[in-house]
Coordinates of N, CA and C in Angstrom, one line a residue:
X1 N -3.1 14.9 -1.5 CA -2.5 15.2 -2.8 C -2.0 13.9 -3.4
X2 N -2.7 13.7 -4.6 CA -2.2 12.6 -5.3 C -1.2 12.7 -6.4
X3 N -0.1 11.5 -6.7 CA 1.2 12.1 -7.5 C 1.1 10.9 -8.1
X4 N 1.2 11.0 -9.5 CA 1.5 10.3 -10.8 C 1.9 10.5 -11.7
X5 N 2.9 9.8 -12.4 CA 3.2 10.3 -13.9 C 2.0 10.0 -15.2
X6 N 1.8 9.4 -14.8 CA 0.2 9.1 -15.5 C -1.1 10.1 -15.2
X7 N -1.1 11.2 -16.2 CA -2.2 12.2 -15.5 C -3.8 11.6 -15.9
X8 N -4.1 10.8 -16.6 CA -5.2 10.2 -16.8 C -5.7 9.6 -15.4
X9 N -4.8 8.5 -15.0 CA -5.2 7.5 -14.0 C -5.5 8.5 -12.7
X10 N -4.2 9.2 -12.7 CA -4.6 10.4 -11.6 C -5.9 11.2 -11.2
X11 N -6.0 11.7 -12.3 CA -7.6 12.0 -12.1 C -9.0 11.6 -12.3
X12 N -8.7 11.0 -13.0 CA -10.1 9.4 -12.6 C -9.6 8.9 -10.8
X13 N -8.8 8.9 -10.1 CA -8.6 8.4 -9.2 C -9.4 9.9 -7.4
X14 N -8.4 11.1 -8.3 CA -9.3 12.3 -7.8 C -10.7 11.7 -7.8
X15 N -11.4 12.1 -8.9 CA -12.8 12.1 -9.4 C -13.6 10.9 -8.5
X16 N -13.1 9.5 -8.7 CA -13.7 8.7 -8.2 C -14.1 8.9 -6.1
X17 N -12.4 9.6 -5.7 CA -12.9 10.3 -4.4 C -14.0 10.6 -4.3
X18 N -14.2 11.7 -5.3 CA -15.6 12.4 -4.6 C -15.5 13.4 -3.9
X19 N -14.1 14.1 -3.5 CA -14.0 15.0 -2.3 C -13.3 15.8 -3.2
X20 N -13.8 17.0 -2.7 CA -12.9 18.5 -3.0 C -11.6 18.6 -2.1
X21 N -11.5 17.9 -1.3 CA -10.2 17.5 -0.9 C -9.1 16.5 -1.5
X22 N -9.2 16.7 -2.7 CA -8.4 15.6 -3.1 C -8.0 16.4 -4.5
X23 N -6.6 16.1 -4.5 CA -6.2 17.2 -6.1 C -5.3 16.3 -6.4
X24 N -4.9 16.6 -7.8 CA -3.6 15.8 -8.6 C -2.5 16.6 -8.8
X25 N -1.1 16.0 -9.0 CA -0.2 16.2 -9.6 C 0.6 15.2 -10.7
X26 N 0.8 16.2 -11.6 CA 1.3 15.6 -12.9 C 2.9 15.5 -12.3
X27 N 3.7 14.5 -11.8 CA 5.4 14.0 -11.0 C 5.6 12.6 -11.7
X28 N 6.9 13.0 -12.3 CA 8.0 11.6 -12.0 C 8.6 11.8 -10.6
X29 N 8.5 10.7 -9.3 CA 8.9 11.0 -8.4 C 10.3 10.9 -8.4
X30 N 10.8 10.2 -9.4 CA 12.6 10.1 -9.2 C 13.1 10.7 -10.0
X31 N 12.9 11.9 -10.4 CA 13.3 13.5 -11.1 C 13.2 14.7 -9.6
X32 N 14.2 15.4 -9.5 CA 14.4 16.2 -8.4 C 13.7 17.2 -8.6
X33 N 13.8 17.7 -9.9 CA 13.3 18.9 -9.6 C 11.4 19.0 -9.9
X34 N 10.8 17.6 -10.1 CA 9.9 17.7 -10.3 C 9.0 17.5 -8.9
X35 N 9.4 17.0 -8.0 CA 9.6 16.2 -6.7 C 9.2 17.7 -6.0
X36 N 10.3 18.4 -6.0 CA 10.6 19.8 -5.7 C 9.4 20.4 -5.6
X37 N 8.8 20.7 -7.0 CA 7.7 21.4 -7.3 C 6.0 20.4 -6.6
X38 N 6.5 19.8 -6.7 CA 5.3 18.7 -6.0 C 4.9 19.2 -4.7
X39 N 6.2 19.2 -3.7 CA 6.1 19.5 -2.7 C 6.0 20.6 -2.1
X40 N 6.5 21.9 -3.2 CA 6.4 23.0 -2.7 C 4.6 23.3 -3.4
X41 N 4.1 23.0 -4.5 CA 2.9 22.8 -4.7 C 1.5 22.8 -3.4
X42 N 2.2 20.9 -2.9 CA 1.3 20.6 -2.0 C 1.2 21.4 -0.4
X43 N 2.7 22.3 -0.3 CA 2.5 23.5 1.1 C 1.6 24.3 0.5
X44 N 1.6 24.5 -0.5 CA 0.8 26.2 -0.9 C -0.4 26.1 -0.7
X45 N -0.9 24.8 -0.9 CA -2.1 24.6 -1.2 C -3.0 24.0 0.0
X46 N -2.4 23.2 0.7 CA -2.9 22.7 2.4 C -2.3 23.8 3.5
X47 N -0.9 24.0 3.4 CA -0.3 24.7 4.3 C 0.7 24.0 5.2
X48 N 0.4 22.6 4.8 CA 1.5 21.9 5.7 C 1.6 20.4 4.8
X49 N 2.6 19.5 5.4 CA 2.4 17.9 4.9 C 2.3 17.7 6.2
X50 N 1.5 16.5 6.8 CA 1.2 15.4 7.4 C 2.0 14.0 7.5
X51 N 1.8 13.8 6.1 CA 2.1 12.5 6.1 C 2.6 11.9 4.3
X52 N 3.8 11.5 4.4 CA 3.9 11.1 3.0 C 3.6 9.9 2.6
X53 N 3.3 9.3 2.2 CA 3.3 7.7 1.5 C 4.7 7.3 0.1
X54 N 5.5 7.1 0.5 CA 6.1 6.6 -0.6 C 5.5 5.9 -1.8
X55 N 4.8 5.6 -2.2 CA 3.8 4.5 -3.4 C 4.2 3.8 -4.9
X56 N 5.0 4.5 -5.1 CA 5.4 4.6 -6.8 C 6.0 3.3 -6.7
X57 N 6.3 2.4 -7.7 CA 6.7 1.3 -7.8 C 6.9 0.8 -9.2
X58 N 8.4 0.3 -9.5 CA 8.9 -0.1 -10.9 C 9.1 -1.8 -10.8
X59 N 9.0 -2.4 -11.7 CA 9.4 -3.5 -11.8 C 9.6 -4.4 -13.2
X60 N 10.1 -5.7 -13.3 CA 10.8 -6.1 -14.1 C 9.9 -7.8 -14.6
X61 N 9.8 -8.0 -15.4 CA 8.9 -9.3 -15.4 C 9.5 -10.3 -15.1
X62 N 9.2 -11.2 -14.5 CA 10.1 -13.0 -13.6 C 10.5 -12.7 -15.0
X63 N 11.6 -13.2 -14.5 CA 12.9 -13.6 -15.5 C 14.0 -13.7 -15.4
X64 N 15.0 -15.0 -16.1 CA 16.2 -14.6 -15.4 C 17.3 -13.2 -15.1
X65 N 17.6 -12.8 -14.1 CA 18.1 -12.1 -13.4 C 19.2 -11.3 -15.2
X66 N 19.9 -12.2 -16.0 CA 20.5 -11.7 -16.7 C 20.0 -11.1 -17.8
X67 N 18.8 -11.3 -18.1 CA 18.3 -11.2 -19.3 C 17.7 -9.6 -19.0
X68 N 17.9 -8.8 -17.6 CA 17.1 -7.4 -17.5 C 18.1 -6.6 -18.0
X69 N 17.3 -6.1 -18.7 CA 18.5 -4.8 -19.5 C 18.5 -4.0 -18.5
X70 N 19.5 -3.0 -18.9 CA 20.0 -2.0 -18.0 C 19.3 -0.9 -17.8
X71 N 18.8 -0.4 -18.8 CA 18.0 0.2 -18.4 C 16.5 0.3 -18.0
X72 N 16.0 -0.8 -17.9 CA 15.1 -1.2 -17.2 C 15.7 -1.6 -15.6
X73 N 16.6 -2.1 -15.2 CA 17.4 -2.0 -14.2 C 17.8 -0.4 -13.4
X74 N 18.2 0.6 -14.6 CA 18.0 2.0 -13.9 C 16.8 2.5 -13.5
X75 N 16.1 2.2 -14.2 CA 14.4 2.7 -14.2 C 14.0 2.1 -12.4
X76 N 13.7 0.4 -11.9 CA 13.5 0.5 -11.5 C 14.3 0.7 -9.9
X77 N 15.2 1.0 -9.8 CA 16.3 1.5 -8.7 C 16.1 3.1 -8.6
X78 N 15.9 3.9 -10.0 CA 14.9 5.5 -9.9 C 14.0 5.7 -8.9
X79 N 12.8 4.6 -9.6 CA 11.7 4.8 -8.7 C 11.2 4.4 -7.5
X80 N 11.9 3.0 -7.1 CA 12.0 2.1 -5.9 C 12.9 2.9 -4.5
X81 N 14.1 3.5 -5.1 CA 15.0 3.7 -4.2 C 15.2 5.6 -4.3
X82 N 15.6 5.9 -5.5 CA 15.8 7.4 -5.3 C 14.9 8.2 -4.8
X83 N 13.3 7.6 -5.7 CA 12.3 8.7 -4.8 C 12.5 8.7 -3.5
X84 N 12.7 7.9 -2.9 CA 12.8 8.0 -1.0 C 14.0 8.9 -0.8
X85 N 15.1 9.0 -1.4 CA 15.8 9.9 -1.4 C 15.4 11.2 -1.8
X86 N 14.9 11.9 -2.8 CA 14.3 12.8 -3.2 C 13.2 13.3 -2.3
X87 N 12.5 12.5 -2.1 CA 11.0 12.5 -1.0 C 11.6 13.3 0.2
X88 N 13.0 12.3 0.7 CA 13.1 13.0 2.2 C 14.0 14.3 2.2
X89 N 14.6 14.5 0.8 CA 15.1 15.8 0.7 C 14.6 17.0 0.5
X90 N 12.4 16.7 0.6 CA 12.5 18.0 0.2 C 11.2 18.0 0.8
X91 N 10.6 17.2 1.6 CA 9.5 16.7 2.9 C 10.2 16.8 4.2
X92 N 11.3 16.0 4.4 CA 11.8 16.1 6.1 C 11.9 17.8 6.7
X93 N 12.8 18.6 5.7 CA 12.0 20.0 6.1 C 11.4 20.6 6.6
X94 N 10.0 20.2 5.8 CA 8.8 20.5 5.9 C 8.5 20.1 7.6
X95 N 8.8 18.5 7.5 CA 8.5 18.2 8.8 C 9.4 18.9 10.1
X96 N 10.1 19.2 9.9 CA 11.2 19.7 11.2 C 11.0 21.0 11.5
X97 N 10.4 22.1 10.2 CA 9.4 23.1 10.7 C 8.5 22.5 11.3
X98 N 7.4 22.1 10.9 CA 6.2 21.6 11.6 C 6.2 21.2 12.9
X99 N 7.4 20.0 13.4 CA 7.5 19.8 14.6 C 7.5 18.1 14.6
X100 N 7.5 17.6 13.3 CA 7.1 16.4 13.3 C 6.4 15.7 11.6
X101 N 6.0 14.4 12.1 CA 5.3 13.9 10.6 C 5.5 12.9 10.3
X102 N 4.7 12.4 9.3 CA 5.1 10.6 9.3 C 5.3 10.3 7.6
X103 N 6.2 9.3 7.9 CA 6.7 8.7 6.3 C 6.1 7.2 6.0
X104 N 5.4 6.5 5.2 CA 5.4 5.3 5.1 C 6.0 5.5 3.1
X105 N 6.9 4.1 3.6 CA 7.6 3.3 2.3 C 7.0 2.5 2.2
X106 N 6.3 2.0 0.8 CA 6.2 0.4 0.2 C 6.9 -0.4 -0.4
X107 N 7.3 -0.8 0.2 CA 8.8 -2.0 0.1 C 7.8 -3.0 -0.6
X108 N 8.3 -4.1 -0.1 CA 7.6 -5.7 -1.0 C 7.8 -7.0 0.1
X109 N 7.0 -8.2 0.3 CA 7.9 -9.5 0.7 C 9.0 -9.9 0.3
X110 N 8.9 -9.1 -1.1 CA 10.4 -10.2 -1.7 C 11.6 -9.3 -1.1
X111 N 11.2 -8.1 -0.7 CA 12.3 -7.7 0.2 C 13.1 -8.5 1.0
X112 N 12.1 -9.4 2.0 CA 12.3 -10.1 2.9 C 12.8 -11.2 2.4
X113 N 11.7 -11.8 1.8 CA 11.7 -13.4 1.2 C 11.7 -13.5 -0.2
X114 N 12.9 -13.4 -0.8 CA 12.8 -13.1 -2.0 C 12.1 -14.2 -3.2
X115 N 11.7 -13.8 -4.1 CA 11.1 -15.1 -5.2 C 12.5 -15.2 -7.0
X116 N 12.5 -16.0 -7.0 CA 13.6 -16.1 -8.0 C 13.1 -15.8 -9.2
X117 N 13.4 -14.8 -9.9 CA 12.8 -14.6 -11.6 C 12.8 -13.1 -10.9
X118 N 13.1 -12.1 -10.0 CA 12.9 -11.0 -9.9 C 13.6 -10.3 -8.9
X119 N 14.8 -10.7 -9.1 CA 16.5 -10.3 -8.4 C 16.7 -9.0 -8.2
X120 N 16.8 -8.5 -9.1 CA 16.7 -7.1 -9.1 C 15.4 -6.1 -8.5
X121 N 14.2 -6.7 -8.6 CA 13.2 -5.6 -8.2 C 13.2 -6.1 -6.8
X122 N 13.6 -7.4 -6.1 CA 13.7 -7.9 -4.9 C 14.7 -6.8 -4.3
X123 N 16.1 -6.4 -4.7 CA 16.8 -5.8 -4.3 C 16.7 -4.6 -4.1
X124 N 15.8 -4.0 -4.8 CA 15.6 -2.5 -4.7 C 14.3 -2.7 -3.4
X125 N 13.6 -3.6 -3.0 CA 12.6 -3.2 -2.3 C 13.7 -4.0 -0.5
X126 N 14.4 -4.5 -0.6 CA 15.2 -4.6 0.2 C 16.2 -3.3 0.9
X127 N 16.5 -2.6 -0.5 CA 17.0 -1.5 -0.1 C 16.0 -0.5 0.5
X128 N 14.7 -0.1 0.4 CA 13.7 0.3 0.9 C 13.5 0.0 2.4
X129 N 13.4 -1.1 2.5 CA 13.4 -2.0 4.0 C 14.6 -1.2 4.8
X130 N 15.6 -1.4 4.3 CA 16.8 -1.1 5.3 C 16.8 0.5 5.4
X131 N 17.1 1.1 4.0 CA 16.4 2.8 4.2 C 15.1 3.3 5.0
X132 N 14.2 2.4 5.5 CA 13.3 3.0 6.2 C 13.9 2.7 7.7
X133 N 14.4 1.6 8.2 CA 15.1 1.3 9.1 C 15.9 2.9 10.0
X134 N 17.1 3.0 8.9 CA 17.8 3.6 9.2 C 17.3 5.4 9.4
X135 N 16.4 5.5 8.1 CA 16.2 7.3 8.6 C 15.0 7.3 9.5
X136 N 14.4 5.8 10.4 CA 13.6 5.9 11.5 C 14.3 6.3 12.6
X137 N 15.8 6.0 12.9 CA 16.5 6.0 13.6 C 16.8 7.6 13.6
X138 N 17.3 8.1 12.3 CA 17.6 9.4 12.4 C 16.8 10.5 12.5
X139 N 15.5 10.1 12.4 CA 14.9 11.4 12.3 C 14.2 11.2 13.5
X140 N 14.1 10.2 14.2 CA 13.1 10.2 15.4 C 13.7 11.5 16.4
X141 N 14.5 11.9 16.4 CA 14.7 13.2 17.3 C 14.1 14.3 16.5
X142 N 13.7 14.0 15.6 CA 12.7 15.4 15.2 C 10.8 15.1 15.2
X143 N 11.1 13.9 15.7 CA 9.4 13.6 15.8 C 9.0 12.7 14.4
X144 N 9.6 12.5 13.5 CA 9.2 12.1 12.7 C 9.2 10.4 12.4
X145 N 8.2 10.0 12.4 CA 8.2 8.4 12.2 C 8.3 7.7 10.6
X146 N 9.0 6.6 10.8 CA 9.1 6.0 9.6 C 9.2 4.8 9.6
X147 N 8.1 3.7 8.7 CA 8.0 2.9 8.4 C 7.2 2.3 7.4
X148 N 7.3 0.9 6.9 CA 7.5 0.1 5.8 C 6.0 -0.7 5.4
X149 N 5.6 -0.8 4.7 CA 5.0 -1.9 4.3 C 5.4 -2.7 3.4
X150 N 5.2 -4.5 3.3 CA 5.6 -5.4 2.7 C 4.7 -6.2 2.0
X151 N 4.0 -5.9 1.0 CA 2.6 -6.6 0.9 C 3.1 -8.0 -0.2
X152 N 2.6 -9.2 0.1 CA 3.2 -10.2 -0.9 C 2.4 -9.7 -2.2
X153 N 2.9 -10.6 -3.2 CA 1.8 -10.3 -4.6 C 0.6 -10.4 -4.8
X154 N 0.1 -9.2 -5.0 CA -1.2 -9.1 -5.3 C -1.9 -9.2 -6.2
X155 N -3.7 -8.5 -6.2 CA -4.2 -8.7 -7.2 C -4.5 -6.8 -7.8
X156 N -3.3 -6.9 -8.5 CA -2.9 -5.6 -9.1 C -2.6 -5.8 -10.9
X157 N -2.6 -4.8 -11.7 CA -2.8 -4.9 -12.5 C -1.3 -5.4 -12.8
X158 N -0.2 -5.3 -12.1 CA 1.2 -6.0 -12.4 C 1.0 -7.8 -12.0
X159 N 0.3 -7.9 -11.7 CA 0.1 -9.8 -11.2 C 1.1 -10.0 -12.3
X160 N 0.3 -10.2 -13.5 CA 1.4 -10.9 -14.5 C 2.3 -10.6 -15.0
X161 N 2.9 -9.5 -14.8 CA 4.8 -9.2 -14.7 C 5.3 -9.5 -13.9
X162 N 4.9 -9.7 -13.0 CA 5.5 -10.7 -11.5 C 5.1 -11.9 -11.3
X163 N 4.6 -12.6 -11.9 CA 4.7 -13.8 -12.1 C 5.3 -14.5 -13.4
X164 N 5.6 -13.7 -14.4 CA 6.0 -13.8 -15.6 C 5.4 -14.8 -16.4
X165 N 4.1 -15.0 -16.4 CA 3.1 -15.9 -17.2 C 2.1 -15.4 -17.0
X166 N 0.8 -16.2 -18.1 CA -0.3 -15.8 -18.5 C -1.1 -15.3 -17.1
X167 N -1.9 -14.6 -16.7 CA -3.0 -14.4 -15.6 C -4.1 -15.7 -15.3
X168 N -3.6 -17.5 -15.0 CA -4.8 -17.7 -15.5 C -5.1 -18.6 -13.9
X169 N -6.4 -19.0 -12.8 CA -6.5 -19.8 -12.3 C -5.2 -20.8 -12.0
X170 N -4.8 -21.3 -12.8 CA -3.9 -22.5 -12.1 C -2.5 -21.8 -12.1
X171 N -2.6 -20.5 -12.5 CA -1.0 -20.3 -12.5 C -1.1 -19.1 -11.0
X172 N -2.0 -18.6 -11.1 CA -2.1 -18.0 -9.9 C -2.2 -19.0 -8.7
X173 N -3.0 -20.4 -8.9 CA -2.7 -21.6 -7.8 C -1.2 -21.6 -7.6
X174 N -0.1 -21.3 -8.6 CA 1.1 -21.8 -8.0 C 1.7 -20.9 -7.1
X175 N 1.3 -19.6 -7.4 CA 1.8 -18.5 -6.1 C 1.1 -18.2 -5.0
X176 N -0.3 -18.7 -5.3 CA -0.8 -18.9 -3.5 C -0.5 -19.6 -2.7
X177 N 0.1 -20.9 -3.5 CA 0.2 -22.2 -2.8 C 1.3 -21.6 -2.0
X178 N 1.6 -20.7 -2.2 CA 3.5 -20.3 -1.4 C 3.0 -19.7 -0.4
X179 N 1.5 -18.8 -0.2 CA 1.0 -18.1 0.8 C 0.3 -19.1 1.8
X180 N 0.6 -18.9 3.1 CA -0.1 -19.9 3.7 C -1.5 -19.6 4.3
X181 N -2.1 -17.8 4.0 CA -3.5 -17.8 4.6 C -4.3 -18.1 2.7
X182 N -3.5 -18.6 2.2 CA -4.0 -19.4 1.2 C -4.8 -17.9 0.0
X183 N -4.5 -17.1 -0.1 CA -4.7 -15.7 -1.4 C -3.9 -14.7 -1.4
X184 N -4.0 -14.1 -2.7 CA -3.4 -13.1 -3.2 C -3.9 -11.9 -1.8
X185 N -3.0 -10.5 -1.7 CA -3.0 -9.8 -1.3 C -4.2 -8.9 -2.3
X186 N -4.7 -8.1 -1.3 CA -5.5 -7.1 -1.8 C -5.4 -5.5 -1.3
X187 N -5.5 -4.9 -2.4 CA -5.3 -3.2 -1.6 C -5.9 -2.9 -0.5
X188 N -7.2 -3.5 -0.1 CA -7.8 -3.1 0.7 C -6.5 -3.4 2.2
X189 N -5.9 -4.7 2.0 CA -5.2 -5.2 3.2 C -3.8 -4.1 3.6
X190 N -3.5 -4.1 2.2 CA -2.4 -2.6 2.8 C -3.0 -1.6 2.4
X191 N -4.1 -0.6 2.3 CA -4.8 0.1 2.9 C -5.0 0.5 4.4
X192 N -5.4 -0.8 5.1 CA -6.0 -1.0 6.0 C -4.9 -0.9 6.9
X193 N -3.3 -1.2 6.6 CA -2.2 -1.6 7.3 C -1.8 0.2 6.8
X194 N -1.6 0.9 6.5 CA -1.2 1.8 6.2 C -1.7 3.2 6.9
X195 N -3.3 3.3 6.9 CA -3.6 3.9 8.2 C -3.5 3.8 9.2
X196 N -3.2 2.7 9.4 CA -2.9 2.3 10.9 C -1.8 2.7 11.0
X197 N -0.4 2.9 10.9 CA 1.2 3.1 10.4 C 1.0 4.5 10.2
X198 N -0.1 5.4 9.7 CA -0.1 6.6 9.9 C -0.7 7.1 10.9
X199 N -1.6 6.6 11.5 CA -2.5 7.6 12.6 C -1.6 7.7 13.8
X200 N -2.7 8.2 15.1 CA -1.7 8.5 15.7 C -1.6 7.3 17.0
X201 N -2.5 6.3 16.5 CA -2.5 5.0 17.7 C -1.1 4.3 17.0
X202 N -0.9 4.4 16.3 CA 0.8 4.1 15.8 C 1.9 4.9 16.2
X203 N 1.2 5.9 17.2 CA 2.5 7.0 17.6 C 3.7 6.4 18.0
X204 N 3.8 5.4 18.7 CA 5.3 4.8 19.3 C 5.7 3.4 18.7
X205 N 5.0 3.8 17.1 CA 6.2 2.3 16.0 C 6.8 3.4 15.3
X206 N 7.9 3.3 14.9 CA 8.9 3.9 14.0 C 9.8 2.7 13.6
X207 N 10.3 3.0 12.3 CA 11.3 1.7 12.2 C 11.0 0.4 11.6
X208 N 9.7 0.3 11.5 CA 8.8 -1.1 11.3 C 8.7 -1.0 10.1
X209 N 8.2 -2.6 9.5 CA 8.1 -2.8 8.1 C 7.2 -4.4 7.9
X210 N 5.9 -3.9 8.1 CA 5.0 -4.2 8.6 C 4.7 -5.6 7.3
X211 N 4.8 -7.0 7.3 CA 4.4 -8.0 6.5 C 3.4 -7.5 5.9
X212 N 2.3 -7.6 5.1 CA 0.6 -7.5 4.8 C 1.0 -8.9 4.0
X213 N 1.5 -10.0 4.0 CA 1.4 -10.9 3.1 C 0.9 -12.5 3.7
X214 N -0.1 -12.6 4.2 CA -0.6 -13.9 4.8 C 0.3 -15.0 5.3
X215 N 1.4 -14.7 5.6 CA 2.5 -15.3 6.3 C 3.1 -15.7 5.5
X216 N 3.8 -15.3 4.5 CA 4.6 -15.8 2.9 C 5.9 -15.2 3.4
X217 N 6.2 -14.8 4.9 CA 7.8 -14.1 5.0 C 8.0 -15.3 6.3
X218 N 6.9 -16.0 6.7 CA 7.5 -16.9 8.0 C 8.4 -17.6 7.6

């Protein structure tokens, strides 16, 4: 079950699947009662949840820390931090009928290792980091695992709000040069980290918050 506030992208993203197993929903994930309906949606229709992916992600363009308005500041602490809140108020349920289930959060490196010009969206993915931490702790007596991915900056259509300049060759040189397997991150790399964090050869990590960033947090 796929969840966006953008119903366009959503279903071009269905479509491109290819699979009759794959459906959309029209969610802002950091609205309760829409979250709500998402989730009671996605029982009706499979019969159970598996597995959630946290995914949604707000952010603010490099810049100094004072210059982010506030409400761009609310916005991204909504979608960075409350969906996980919302998410597990109306999924962990789900899971503790079931018997079990697994949560992955997408945090950031700058959680870890933060980059200057992006204070605020560093902070909210730090809070992520430590909120996955902690409800891995709490919920593991109900079976349920929880953990993180950290992917450095990628090659996503946000590159240049997070780097806060033009998209060009030498300016992308100045943020690899900070990575030491020398490139931008790619979906395919937290993809690939993400199944793995869900299956069940991951059964005994909980708590984790897994780098995907070519060693840019050593």
């Amino acid at each position: 079950m796929l969840v966006d506030e953008d119903g366009a992208a959503g279903k071009k993203i269905v479509a491109d699947l290819g699979t009759a197993q794959a459906h959309f929903i029209l969610a802002d994930v950091s609205r309760g009662q829409e979250v709500e309906a998402m989730v009671k949606a996605t029982v009706e229709r499979f019969g159970r949840i598996d597995i959630l992916v946290n995914g949604a992600n707000a952010l603010h363009a490099n810049q100094p820390m004072l210059n982010v308005p506030e409400a761009i500041f609310d916005r991204i602490y909504a979608v960075n931090c409350k969906s996980l809140y919302l998410s597990a108020m109306h999924v962990v349920p789900v899971f503790r009928r079931q018997g079990g289930g697994v949560i992955l959060n997408m945090a950031s490196a700058g959680g870890v290792r933060p980059r200057s010009g992006l204070t605020w969206y560093n902070g909210s993915k730090g809070a992520a980091i430590v909120l996955t931490q902690s409800m891995a702790v709490e919920l593991a007596r109900d079976g349920i695992r929880v953990n993180a991915i950290n992917p450095v900056m990628g090659e996503t259509d946000q590159l240049t709000t997070l780097m806060g300049m033009e998209d060009t060759p030498g300016n992308r040189a100045k943020f690899i040069g900070t990575i030491p397997l020398g490139r931008l991150s790619r979906t395919a790399d937290v993809a690939s980290a993400a199944v793995f964090l869900a299956s069940d050869e991951a059964s005994f990590i909980t708590g984790d918050c897994i780098n995907v960033d070519g060693g840019r947090c050593i």
